[in-house]
PDB file of C-alpha atoms in Angstrom:
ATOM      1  CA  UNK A   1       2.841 -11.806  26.309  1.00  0.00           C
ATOM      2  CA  UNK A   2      -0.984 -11.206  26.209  1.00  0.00           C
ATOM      3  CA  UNK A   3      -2.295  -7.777  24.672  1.00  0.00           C
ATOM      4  CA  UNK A   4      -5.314  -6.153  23.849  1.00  0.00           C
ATOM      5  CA  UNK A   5      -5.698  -5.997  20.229  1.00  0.00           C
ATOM      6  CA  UNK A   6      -7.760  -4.568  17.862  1.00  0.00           C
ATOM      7  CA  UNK A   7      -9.184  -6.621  15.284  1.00  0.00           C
ATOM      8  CA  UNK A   8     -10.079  -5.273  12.038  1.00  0.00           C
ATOM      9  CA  UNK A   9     -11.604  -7.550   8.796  1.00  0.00           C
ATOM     10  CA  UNK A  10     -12.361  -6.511   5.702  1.00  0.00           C
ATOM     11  CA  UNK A  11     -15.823  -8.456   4.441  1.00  0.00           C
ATOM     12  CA  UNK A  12     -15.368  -8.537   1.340  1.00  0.00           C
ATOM     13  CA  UNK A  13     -11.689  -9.545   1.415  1.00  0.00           C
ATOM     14  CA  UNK A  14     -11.492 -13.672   0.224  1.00  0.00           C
ATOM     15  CA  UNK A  15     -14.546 -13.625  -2.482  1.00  0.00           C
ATOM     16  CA  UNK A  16     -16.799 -12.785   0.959  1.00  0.00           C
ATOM     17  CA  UNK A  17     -15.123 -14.790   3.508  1.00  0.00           C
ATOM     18  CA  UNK A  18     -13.899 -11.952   5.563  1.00  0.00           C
ATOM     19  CA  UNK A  19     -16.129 -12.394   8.451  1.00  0.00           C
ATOM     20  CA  UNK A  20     -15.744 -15.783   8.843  1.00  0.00           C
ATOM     21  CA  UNK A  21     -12.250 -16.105   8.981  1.00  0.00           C
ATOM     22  CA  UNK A  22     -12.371 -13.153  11.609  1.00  0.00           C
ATOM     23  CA  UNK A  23     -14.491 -14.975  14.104  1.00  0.00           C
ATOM     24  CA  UNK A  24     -12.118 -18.307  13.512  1.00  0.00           C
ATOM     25  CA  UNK A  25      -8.984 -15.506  14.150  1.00  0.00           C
ATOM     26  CA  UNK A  26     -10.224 -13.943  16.871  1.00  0.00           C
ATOM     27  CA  UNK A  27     -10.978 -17.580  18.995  1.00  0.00           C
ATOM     28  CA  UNK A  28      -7.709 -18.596  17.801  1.00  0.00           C
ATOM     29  CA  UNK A  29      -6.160 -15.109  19.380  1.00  0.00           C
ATOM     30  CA  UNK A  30      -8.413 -15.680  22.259  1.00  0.00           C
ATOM     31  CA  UNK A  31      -7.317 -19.138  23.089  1.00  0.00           C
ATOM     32  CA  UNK A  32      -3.961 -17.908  23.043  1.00  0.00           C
ATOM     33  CA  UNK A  33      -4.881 -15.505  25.917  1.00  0.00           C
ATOM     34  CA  UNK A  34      -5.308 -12.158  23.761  1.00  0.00           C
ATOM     35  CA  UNK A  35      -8.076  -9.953  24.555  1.00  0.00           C
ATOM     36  CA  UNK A  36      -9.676  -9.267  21.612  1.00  0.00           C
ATOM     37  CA  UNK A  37     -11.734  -5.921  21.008  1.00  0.00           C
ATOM     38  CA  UNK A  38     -13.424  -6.187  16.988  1.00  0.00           C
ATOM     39  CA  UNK A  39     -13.265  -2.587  15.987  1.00  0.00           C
ATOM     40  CA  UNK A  40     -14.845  -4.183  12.333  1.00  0.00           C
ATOM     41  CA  UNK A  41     -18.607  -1.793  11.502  1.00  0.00           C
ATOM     42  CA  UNK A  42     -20.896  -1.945   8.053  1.00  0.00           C
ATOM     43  CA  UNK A  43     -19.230   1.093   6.547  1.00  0.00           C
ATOM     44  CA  UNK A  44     -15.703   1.893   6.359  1.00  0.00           C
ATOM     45  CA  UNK A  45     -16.122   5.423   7.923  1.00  0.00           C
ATOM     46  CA  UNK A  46     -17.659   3.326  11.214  1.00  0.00           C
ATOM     47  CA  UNK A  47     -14.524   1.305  11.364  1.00  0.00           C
ATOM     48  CA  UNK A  48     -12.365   4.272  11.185  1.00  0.00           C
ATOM     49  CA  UNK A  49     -14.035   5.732  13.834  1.00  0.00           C
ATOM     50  CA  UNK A  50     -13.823   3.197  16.274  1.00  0.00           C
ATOM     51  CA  UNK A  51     -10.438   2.346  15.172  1.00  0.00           C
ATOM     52  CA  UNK A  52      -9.896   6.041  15.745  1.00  0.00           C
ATOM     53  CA  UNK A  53     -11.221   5.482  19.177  1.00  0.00           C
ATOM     54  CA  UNK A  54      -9.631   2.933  20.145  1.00  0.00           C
ATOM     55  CA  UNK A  55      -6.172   4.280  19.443  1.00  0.00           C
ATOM     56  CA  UNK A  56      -6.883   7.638  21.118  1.00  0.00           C
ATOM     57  CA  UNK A  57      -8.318   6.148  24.260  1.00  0.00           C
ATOM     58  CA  UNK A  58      -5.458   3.624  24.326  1.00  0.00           C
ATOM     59  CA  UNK A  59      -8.228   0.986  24.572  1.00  0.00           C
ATOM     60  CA  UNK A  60      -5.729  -0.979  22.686  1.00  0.00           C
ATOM     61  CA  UNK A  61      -1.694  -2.125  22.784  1.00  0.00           C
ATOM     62  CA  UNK A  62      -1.906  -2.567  19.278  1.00  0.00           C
ATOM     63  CA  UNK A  63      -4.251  -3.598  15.792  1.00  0.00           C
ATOM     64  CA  UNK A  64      -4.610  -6.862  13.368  1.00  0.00           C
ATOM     65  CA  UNK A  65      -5.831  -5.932  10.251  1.00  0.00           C
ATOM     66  CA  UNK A  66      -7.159  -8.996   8.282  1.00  0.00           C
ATOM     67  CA  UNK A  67      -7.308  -8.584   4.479  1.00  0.00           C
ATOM     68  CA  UNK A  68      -5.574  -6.661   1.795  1.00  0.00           C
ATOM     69  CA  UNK A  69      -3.697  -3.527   1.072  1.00  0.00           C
ATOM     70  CA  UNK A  70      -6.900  -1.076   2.101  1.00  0.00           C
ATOM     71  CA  UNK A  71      -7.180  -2.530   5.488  1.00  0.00           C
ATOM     72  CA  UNK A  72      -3.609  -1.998   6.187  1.00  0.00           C
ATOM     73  CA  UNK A  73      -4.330   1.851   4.829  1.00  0.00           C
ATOM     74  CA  UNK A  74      -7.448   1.947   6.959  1.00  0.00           C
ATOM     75  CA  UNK A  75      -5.650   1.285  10.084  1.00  0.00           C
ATOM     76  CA  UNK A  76      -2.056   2.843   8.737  1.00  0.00           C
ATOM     77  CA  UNK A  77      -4.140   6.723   8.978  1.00  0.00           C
ATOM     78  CA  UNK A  78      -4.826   6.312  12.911  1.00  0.00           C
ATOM     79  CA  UNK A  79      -1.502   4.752  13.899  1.00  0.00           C
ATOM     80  CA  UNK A  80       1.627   6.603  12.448  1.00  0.00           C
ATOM     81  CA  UNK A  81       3.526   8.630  15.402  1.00  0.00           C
ATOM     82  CA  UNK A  82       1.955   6.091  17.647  1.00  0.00           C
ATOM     83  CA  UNK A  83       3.434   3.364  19.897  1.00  0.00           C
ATOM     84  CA  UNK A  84       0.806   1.031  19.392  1.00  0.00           C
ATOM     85  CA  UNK A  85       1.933  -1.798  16.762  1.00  0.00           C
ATOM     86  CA  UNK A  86      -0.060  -2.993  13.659  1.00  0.00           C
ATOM     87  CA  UNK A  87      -0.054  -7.045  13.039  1.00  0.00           C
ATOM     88  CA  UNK A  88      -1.404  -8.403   9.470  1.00  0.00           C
ATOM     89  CA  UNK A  89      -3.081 -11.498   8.410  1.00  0.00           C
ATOM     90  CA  UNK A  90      -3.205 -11.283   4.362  1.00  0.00           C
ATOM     91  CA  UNK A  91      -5.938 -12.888   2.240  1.00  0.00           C
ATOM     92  CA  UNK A  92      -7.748 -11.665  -0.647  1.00  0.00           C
ATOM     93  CA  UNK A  93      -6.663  -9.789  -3.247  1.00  0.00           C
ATOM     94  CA  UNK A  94      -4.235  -7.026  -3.663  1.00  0.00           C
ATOM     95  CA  UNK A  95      -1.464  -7.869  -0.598  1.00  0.00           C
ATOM     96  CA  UNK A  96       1.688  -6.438  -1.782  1.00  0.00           C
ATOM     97  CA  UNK A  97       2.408  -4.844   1.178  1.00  0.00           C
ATOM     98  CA  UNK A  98       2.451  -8.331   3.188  1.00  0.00           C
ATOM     99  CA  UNK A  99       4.639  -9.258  -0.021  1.00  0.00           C
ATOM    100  CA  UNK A 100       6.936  -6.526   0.162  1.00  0.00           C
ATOM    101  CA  UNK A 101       7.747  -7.209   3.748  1.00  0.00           C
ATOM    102  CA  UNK A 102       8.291 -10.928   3.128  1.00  0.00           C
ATOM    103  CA  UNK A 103       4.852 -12.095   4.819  1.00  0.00           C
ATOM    104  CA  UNK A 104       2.786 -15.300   3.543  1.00  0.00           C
ATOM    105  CA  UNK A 105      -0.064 -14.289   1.708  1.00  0.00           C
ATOM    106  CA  UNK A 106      -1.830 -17.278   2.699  1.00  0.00           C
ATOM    107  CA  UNK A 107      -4.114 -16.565   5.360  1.00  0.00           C
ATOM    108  CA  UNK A 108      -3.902 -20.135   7.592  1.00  0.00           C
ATOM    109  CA  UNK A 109       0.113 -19.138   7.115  1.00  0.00           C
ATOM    110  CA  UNK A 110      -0.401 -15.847   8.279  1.00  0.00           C
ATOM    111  CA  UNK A 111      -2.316 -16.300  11.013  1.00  0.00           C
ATOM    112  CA  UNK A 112       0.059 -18.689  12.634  1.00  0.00           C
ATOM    113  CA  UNK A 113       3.458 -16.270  11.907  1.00  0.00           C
ATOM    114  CA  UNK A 114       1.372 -14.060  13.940  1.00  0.00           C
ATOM    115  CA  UNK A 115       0.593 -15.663  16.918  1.00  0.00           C
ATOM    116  CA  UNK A 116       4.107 -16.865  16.804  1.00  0.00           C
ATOM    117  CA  UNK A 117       5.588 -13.389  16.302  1.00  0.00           C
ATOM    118  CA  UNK A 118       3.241 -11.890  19.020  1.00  0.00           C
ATOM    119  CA  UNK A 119       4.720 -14.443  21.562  1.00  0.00           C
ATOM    120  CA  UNK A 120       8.538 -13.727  20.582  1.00  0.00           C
ATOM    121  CA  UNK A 121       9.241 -10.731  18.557  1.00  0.00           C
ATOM    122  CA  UNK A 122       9.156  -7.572  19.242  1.00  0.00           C
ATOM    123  CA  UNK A 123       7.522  -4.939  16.324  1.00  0.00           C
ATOM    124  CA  UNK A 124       9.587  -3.369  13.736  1.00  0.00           C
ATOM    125  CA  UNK A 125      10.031   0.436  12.978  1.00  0.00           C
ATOM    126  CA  UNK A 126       8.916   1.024   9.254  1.00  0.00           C
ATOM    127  CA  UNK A 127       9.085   4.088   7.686  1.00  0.00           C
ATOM    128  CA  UNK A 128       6.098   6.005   6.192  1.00  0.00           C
ATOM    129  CA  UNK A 129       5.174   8.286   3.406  1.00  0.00           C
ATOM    130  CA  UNK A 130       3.281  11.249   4.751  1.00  0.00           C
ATOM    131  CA  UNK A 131       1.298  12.544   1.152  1.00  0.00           C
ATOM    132  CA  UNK A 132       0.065  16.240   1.343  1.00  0.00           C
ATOM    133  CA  UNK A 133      -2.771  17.813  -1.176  1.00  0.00           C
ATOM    134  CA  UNK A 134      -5.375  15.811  -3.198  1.00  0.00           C
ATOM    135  CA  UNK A 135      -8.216  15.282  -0.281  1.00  0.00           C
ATOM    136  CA  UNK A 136      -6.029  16.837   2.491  1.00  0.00           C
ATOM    137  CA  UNK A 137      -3.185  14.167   4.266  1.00  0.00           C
ATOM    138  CA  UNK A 138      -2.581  11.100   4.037  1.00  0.00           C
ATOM    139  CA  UNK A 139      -0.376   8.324   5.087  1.00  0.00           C
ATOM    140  CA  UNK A 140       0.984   5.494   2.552  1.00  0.00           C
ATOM    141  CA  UNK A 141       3.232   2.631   3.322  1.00  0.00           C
ATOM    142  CA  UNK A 142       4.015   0.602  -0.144  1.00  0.00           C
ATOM    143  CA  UNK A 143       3.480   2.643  -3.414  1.00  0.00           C
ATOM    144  CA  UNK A 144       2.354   6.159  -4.607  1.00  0.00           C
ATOM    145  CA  UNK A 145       1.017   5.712  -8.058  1.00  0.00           C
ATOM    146  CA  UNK A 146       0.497   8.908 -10.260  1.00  0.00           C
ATOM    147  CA  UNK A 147       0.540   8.532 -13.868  1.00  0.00           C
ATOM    148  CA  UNK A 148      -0.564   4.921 -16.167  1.00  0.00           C
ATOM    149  CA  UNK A 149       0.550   3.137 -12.894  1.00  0.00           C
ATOM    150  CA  UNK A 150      -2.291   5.337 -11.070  1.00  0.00           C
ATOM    151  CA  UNK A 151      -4.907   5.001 -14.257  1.00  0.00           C
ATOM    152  CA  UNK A 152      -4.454   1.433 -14.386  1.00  0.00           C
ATOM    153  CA  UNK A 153      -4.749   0.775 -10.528  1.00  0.00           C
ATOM    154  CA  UNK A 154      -8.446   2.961 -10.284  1.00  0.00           C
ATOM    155  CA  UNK A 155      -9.426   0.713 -12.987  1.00  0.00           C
ATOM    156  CA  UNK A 156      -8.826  -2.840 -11.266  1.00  0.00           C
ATOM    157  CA  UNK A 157     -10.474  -1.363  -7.848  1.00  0.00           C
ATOM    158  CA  UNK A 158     -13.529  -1.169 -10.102  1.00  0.00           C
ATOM    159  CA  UNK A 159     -14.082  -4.943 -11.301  1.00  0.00           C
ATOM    160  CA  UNK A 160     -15.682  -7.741  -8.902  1.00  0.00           C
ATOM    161  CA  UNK A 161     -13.947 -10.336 -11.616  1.00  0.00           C
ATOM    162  CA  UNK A 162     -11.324 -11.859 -12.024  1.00  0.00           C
ATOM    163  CA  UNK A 163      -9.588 -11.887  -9.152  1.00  0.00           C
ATOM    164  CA  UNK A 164      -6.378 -11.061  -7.705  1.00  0.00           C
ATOM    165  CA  UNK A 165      -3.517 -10.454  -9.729  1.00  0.00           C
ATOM    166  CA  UNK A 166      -5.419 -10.784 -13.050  1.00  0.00           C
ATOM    167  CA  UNK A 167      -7.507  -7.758 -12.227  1.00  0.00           C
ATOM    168  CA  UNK A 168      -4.291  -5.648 -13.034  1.00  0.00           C
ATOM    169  CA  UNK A 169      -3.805  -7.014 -16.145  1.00  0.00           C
ATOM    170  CA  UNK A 170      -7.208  -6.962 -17.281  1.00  0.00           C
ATOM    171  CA  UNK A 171      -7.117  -2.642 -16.455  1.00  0.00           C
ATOM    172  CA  UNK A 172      -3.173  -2.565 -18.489  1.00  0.00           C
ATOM    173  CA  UNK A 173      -5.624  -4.523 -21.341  1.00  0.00           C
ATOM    174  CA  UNK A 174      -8.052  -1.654 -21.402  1.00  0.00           C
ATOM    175  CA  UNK A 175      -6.743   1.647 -20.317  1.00  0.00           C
ATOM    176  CA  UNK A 176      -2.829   0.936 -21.950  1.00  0.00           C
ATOM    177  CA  UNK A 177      -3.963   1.433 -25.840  1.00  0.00           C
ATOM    178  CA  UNK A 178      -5.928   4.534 -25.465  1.00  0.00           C
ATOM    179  CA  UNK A 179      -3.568   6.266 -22.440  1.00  0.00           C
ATOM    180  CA  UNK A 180      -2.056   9.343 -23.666  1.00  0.00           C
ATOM    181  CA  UNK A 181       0.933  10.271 -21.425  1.00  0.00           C
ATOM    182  CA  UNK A 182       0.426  13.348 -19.305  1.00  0.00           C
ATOM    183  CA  UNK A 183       2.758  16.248 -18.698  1.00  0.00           C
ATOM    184  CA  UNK A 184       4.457  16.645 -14.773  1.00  0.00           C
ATOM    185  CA  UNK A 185       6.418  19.193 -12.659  1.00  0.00           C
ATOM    186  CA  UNK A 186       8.402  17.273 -10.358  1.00  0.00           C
ATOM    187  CA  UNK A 187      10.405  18.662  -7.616  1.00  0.00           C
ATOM    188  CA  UNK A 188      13.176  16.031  -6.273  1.00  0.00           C
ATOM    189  CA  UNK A 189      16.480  16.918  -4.439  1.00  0.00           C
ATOM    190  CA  UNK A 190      16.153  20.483  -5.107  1.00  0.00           C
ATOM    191  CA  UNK A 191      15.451  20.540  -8.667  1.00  0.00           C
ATOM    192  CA  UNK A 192      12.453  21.017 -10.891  1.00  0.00           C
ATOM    193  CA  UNK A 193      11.683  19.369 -14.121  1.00  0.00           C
ATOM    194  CA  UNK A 194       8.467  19.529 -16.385  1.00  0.00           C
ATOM    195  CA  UNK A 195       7.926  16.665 -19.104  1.00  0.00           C
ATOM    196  CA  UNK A 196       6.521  14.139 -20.156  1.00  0.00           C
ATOM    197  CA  UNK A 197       5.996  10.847 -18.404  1.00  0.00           C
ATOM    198  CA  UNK A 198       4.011   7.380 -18.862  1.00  0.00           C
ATOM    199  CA  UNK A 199       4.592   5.657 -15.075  1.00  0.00           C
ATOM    200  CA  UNK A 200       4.786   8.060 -11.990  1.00  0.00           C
ATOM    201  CA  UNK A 201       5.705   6.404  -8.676  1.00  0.00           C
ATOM    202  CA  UNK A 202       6.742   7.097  -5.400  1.00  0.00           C
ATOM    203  CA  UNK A 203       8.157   3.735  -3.677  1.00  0.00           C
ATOM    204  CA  UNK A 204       8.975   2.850   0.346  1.00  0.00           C
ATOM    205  CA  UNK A 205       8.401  -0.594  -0.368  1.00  0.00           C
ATOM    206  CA  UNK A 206       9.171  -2.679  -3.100  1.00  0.00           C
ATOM    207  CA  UNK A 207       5.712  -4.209  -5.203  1.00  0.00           C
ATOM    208  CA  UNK A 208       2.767  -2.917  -5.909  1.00  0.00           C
ATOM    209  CA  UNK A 209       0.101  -4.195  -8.635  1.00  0.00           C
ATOM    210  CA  UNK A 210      -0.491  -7.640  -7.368  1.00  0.00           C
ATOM    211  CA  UNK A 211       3.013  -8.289  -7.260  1.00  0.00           C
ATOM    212  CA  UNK A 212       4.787  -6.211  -9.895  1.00  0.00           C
ATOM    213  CA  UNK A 213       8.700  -5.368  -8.342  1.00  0.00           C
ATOM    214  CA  UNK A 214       8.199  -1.269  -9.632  1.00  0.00           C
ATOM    215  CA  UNK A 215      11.135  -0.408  -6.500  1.00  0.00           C
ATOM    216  CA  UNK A 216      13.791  -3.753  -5.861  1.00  0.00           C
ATOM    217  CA  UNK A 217      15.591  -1.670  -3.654  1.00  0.00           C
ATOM    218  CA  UNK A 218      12.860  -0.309  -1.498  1.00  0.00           C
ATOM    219  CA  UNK A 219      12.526  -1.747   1.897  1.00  0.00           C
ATOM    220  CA  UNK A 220      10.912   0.654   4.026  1.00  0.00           C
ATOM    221  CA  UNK A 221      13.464   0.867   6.784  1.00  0.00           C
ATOM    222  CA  UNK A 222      16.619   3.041   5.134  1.00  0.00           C
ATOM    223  CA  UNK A 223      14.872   6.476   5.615  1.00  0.00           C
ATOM    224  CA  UNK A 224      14.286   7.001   1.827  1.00  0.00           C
ATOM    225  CA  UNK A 225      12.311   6.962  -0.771  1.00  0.00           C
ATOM    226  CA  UNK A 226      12.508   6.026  -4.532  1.00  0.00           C
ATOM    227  CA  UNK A 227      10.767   8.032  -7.325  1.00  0.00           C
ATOM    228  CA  UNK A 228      10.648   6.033 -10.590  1.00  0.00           C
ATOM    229  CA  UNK A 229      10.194   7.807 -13.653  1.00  0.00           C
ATOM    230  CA  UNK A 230       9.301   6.196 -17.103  1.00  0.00           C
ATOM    231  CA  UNK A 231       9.253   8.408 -20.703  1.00  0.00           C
ATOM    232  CA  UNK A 232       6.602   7.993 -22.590  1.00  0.00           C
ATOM    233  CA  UNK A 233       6.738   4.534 -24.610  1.00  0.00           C
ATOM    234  CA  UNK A 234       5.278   2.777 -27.863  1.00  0.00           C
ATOM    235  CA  UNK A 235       3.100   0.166 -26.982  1.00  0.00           C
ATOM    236  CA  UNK A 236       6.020  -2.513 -28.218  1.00  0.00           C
ATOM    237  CA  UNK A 237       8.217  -1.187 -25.828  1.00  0.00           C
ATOM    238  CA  UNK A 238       5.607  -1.239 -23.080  1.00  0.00           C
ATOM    239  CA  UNK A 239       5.292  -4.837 -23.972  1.00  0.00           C
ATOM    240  CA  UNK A 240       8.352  -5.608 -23.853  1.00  0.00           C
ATOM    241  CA  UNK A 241       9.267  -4.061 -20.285  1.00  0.00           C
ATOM    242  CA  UNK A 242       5.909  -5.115 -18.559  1.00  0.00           C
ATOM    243  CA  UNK A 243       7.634  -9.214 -18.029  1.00  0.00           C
ATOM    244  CA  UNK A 244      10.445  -7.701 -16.590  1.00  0.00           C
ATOM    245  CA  UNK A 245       8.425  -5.714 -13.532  1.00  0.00           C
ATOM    246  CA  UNK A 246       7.604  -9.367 -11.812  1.00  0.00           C
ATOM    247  CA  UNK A 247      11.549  -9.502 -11.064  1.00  0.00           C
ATOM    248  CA  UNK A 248      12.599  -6.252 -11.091  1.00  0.00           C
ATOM    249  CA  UNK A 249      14.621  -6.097 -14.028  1.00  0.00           C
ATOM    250  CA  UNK A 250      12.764  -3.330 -15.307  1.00  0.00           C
ATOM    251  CA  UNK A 251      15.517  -0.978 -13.940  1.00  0.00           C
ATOM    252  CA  UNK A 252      17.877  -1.652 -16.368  1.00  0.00           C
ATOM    253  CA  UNK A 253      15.912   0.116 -19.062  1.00  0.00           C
ATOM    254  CA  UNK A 254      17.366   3.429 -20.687  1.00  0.00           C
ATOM    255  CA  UNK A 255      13.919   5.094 -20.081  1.00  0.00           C
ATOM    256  CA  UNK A 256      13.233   4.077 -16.415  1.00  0.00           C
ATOM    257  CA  UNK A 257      14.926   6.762 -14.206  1.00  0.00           C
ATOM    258  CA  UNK A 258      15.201   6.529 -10.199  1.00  0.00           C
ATOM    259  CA  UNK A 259      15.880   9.085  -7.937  1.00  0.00           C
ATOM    260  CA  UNK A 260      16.293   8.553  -4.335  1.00  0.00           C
ATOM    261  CA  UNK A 261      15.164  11.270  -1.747  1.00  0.00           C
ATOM    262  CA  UNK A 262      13.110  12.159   1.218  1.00  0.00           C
ATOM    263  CA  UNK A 263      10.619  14.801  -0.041  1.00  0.00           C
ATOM    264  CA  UNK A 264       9.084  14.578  -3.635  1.00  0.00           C
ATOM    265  CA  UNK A 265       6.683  17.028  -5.428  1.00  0.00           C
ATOM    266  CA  UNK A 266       4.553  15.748  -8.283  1.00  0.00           C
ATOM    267  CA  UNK A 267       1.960  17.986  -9.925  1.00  0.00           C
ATOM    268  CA  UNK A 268       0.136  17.481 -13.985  1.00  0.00           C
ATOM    269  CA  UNK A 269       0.391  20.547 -15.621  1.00  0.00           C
ATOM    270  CA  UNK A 270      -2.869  20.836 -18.324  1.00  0.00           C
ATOM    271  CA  UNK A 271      -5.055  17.656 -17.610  1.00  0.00           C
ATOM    272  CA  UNK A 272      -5.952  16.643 -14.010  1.00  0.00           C
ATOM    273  CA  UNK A 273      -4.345  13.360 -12.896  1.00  0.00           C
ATOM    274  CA  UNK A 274      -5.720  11.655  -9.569  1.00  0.00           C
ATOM    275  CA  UNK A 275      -2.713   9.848  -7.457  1.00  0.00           C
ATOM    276  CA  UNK A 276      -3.237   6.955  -5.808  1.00  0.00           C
ATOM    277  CA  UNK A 277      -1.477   5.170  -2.312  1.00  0.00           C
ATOM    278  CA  UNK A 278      -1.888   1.395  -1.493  1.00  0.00           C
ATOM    279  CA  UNK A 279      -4.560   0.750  -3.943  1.00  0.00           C
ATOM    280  CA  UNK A 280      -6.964   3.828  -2.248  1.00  0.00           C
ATOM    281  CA  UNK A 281      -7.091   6.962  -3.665  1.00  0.00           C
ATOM    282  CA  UNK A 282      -5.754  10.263  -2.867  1.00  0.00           C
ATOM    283  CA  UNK A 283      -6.995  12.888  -4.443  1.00  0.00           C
ATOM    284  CA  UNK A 284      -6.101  15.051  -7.654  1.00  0.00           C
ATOM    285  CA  UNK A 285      -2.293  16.768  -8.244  1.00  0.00           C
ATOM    286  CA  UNK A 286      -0.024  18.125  -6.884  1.00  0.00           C
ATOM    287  CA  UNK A 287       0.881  16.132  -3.937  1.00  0.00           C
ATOM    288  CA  UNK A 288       3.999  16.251  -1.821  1.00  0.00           C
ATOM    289  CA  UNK A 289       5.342  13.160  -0.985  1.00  0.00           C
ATOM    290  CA  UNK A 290       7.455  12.900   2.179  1.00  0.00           C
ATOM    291  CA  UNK A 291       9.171  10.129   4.344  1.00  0.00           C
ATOM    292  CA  UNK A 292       8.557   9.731   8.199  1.00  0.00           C
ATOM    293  CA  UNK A 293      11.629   7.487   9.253  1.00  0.00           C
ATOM    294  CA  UNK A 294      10.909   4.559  11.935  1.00  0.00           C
ATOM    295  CA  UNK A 295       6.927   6.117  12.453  1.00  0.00           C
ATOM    296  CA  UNK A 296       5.015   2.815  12.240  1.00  0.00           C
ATOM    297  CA  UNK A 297       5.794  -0.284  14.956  1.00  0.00           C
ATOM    298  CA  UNK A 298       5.089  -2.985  12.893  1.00  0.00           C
ATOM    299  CA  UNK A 299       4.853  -7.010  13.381  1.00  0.00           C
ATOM    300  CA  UNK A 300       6.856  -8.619  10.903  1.00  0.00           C
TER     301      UNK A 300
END
């Protein structure tokens, strides 16, 4: 069936070659008989605007969001609650969402799958995490990030090179040997514990990193979140954990701890720590972290 959609690139996304594999996107969603409406500006607060817009005046029946994590978060803020569906096309660097939810992260790939899937499938329901405090609210799909996890990811948002998943380990390489773990007060099921804690995270979906498994279980359609927990560690334990997060065997660790729940609250008690969601930040502790069952329609 033919919709109006709302196209939304990241430029930078692909070493630069965001815009031009919009334009080939959009005549390739044309010539399918979509009506395409770019909602793509030169800052990001112009694009959430008319993204904004768009949504509001139902100018749209749903969005494709072409790039990484951030564009996904970009559009994710406008559309929770809604019944407009959100379609991806991953390239770049930094898609663990479109990993998480078993999408190529080739672009050519991904681009077909969704003209295919907007001809015979019908959106998903996803569940969201709805993140109070730091800069007011915000809406997160994959990962909340608040301790090394968070430290690490800031880092890596800050370097043009290298790229992709070798940007994460270039910010472990720097920030891991001087990191002192911080202090928390975490509510979760009713009960509240202060200590100390290297990795703070908040999962609905599975990887985050560039492709680090921090939740297996996660899948972002059970209603529930996972909060995982890891003690402060020498640096040859850290070592010898880190292979294990590619498969998610880090799990089976004595000083990894999960809880599952629908409401978490994380704060730093002493030194500030800044949370992070999807690669973008948040804002500084405490945060309460909460799951919205089945709020985002989402082409899969």
């Amino acid at each position: 069936m033919a919709a109006a959609l709302g196209l939304v690139v990241s430029p930078s996304a692909g070493t630069g070659r965001g815009l031009t594999l919009g334009r080939e996107a959009a005549r390739r969603l044309e010539a399918a008989g979509h009506h395409i409406v770019p909602l793509g500006a030169p800052t990001v607060d112009e694009t959430r605007s008319l993204i904004a817009r768009a949504v509001r005046g139902r100018a749209v029946d749903g969005i494709v969001t072409m790039g990484g994590d951030g564009t996904i978060h970009l559009a994710l803020q406008h559309l929770v609650g809604s019944d407009l569906f959100l379609g991806h096309v991953p390239f770049g660097t930094g898609n663990d969402i479109a990993r998480a939810l078993g999408l190529t992260t080739m672009w050519e790939t991904g681009l077909e799958h969704l003209l295919d899937t907007l001809e015979r499938a019908e959106p998903v329901s996803l569940d969201v995490m709805e993140i109070t405090g730091g800069h007011g609210t915000t809406y997160g799909l994959a990962v909340l990030s608040a301790g090394l996890d968070a430290i690490v990811n800031e880092a890596a948002n800050g370097y043009t090179w290298p790229h992709g998943h070798a940007r994460y380990l270039r910010a472990i390489a720097a920030k891991l040997p001087r990191y002192s773990p911080r202090t928390y007060r975490i509510t979760v099921n009713g009960r509240t514990n202060t200590g100390r804690a290297l990795l703070v995270a908040v999962a609905n979906l599975s990887s985050f990193g560039g492709g680090l498994t921090i939740s297996p279980d996660s899948d972002g359609r059970d209603g529930v979140l996972e909060l995982i927990l890891a003690k402060p560690l020498t640096m040859p334990e850290v070592m010898s954990v880190f292979p294990k997060l590619y498969e998610g065997r880090h799990l089976e660790a004595d000083f990894i701890h999960v809880h599952r729940t629908g409401k978490v609250v994380i704060d730093a008690v002493g030194e500030g720590v800044t949370a992070m969601v999807d690669g973008e930040e948040v804002g500084p502790l405490p945060v309460t972290v909460t799951v919205l069952p089945q709020a985002l329609r989402f082409l899969c």
